[in-house]
């Protein structure tokens, strides 16, 4: 099992990528600022962190 960070995972492409990774048994964290995406789009089972890629160092350890 791998650990993946999917940026933009509340959006169209990212949410599908995150869902496929979860389906394959991986651990997924989604980082998204919800500027155009929706929290409801984050697939179940993914950890969701609201934040900007530019600030990733501040929101992810
Ligand atoms: N076929 C369809 O039904 C369909 C539907 C929607 C979109 N599309 C296509 O998909 C493409 C767009 O999809 P996408 O997934 O690239 O865009 P998107 O806008 O759906 O996803 C981008 C995600 O990144 C997030 N984001 C943006 N800037 C960020 C930042 N600085 N830090 C953190 N998160 C940030 C947004 O909140 C959003 O959730 C386009 O080509 C569009 O035409 C197709």
PDB file of C-alpha atoms and ligand atoms in Angstrom, residues 7-14 31-38 51-54, ligand 1:
ATOM      1  CA  UNK A   7      -3.694  18.036  -5.146  1.00  0.00           C
ATOM      2  CA  UNK A   8      -6.935  19.331  -6.597  1.00  0.00           C
ATOM      3  CA  UNK A   9      -8.655  16.161  -5.421  1.00  0.00           C
ATOM      4  CA  UNK A  10     -11.981  17.933  -4.925  1.00  0.00           C
ATOM      5  CA  UNK A  11     -12.074  18.752  -8.637  1.00  0.00           C
ATOM      6  CA  UNK A  12     -13.054  16.818 -11.710  1.00  0.00           C
ATOM      7  CA  UNK A  13      -9.786  15.073 -12.593  1.00  0.00           C
ATOM      8  CA  UNK A  14      -8.336  14.865  -9.078  1.00  0.00           C
ATOM      9  CA  UNK A  31      -5.182  18.851  -0.699  1.00  0.00           C
ATOM     10  CA  UNK A  32      -7.600  21.344  -2.253  1.00  0.00           C
ATOM     11  CA  UNK A  33      -8.428  24.982  -1.610  1.00  0.00           C
ATOM     12  CA  UNK A  34     -12.002  24.548  -2.921  1.00  0.00           C
ATOM     13  CA  UNK A  35     -11.541  27.536  -5.237  1.00  0.00           C
ATOM     14  CA  UNK A  36     -13.469  25.656  -7.920  1.00  0.00           C
ATOM     15  CA  UNK A  37     -13.871  22.172  -6.395  1.00  0.00           C
ATOM     16  CA  UNK A  38     -16.353  20.909  -3.821  1.00  0.00           C
ATOM     17  CA  UNK A  51      -5.416  24.516   1.700  1.00  0.00           C
ATOM     18  CA  UNK A  52      -3.459  25.918  -1.207  1.00  0.00           C
ATOM     19  CA  UNK A  53      -0.616  24.071  -2.902  1.00  0.00           C
ATOM     20  CA  UNK A  54       1.500  27.165  -2.301  1.00  0.00           C
TER      21      UNK A  54
HETATM   22  N1  LIG B   1     -16.416  15.581 -19.070  1.00  0.00           N
HETATM   23  C1  LIG B   1     -16.935  16.250 -18.057  1.00  0.00           C
HETATM   24  O1  LIG B   1     -18.017  15.976 -17.603  1.00  0.00           O
HETATM   25  C2  LIG B   1     -16.123  17.347 -17.445  1.00  0.00           C
HETATM   26  C3  LIG B   1     -16.617  17.994 -16.328  1.00  0.00           C
HETATM   27  C4  LIG B   1     -15.823  18.979 -15.726  1.00  0.00           C
HETATM   28  C5  LIG B   1     -14.600  19.301 -16.289  1.00  0.00           C
HETATM   29  N2  LIG B   1     -14.154  18.668 -17.398  1.00  0.00           N
HETATM   30  C6  LIG B   1     -12.839  18.975 -17.974  1.00  0.00           C
HETATM   31  O2  LIG B   1     -11.881  18.700 -16.998  1.00  0.00           O
HETATM   32  C7  LIG B   1     -10.883  19.723 -17.000  1.00  0.00           C
HETATM   33  C8  LIG B   1     -10.913  20.467 -15.672  1.00  0.00           C
HETATM   34  O3  LIG B   1     -10.789  19.540 -14.626  1.00  0.00           O
HETATM   35  P1  LIG B   1      -9.717  19.785 -13.521  1.00  0.00           P
HETATM   36  O4  LIG B   1      -9.853  18.636 -12.583  1.00  0.00           O
HETATM   37  O5  LIG B   1      -8.405  20.107 -14.152  1.00  0.00           O
HETATM   38  O6  LIG B   1     -10.229  21.155 -12.887  1.00  0.00           O
HETATM   39  P2  LIG B   1     -11.123  21.357 -11.592  1.00  0.00           P
HETATM   40  O7  LIG B   1     -11.371  22.840 -11.481  1.00  0.00           O
HETATM   41  O8  LIG B   1     -12.307  20.458 -11.605  1.00  0.00           O
HETATM   42  O9  LIG B   1     -10.158  20.869 -10.441  1.00  0.00           O
HETATM   43  C9  LIG B   1      -9.107  21.635  -9.975  1.00  0.00           C
HETATM   44  C10 LIG B   1      -9.113  21.521  -8.457  1.00  0.00           C
HETATM   45  O10 LIG B   1      -7.953  22.155  -7.950  1.00  0.00           O
HETATM   46  C11 LIG B   1      -8.312  22.994  -6.883  1.00  0.00           C
HETATM   47  N3  LIG B   1      -7.295  24.044  -6.847  1.00  0.00           N
HETATM   48  C12 LIG B   1      -7.078  25.042  -7.756  1.00  0.00           C
HETATM   49  N4  LIG B   1      -6.025  25.797  -7.395  1.00  0.00           N
HETATM   50  C13 LIG B   1      -5.543  25.252  -6.240  1.00  0.00           C
HETATM   51  C14 LIG B   1      -4.448  25.574  -5.377  1.00  0.00           C
HETATM   52  N5  LIG B   1      -3.631  26.602  -5.639  1.00  0.00           N
HETATM   53  N6  LIG B   1      -4.248  24.817  -4.268  1.00  0.00           N
HETATM   54  C15 LIG B   1      -5.069  23.758  -3.995  1.00  0.00           C
HETATM   55  N7  LIG B   1      -6.114  23.408  -4.777  1.00  0.00           N
HETATM   56  C16 LIG B   1      -6.342  24.147  -5.891  1.00  0.00           C
HETATM   57  C17 LIG B   1      -9.724  23.471  -7.177  1.00  0.00           C
HETATM   58  O11 LIG B   1     -10.445  23.854  -6.030  1.00  0.00           O
HETATM   59  C18 LIG B   1     -10.325  22.221  -7.839  1.00  0.00           C
HETATM   60  O12 LIG B   1     -10.926  21.364  -6.891  1.00  0.00           O
HETATM   61  C19 LIG B   1     -11.207  20.639 -18.144  1.00  0.00           C
HETATM   62  O13 LIG B   1     -10.483  20.200 -19.279  1.00  0.00           O
HETATM   63  C20 LIG B   1     -12.704  20.429 -18.329  1.00  0.00           C
HETATM   64  O14 LIG B   1     -13.106  20.720 -19.635  1.00  0.00           O
HETATM   65  C21 LIG B   1     -14.902  17.681 -17.971  1.00  0.00           C
END
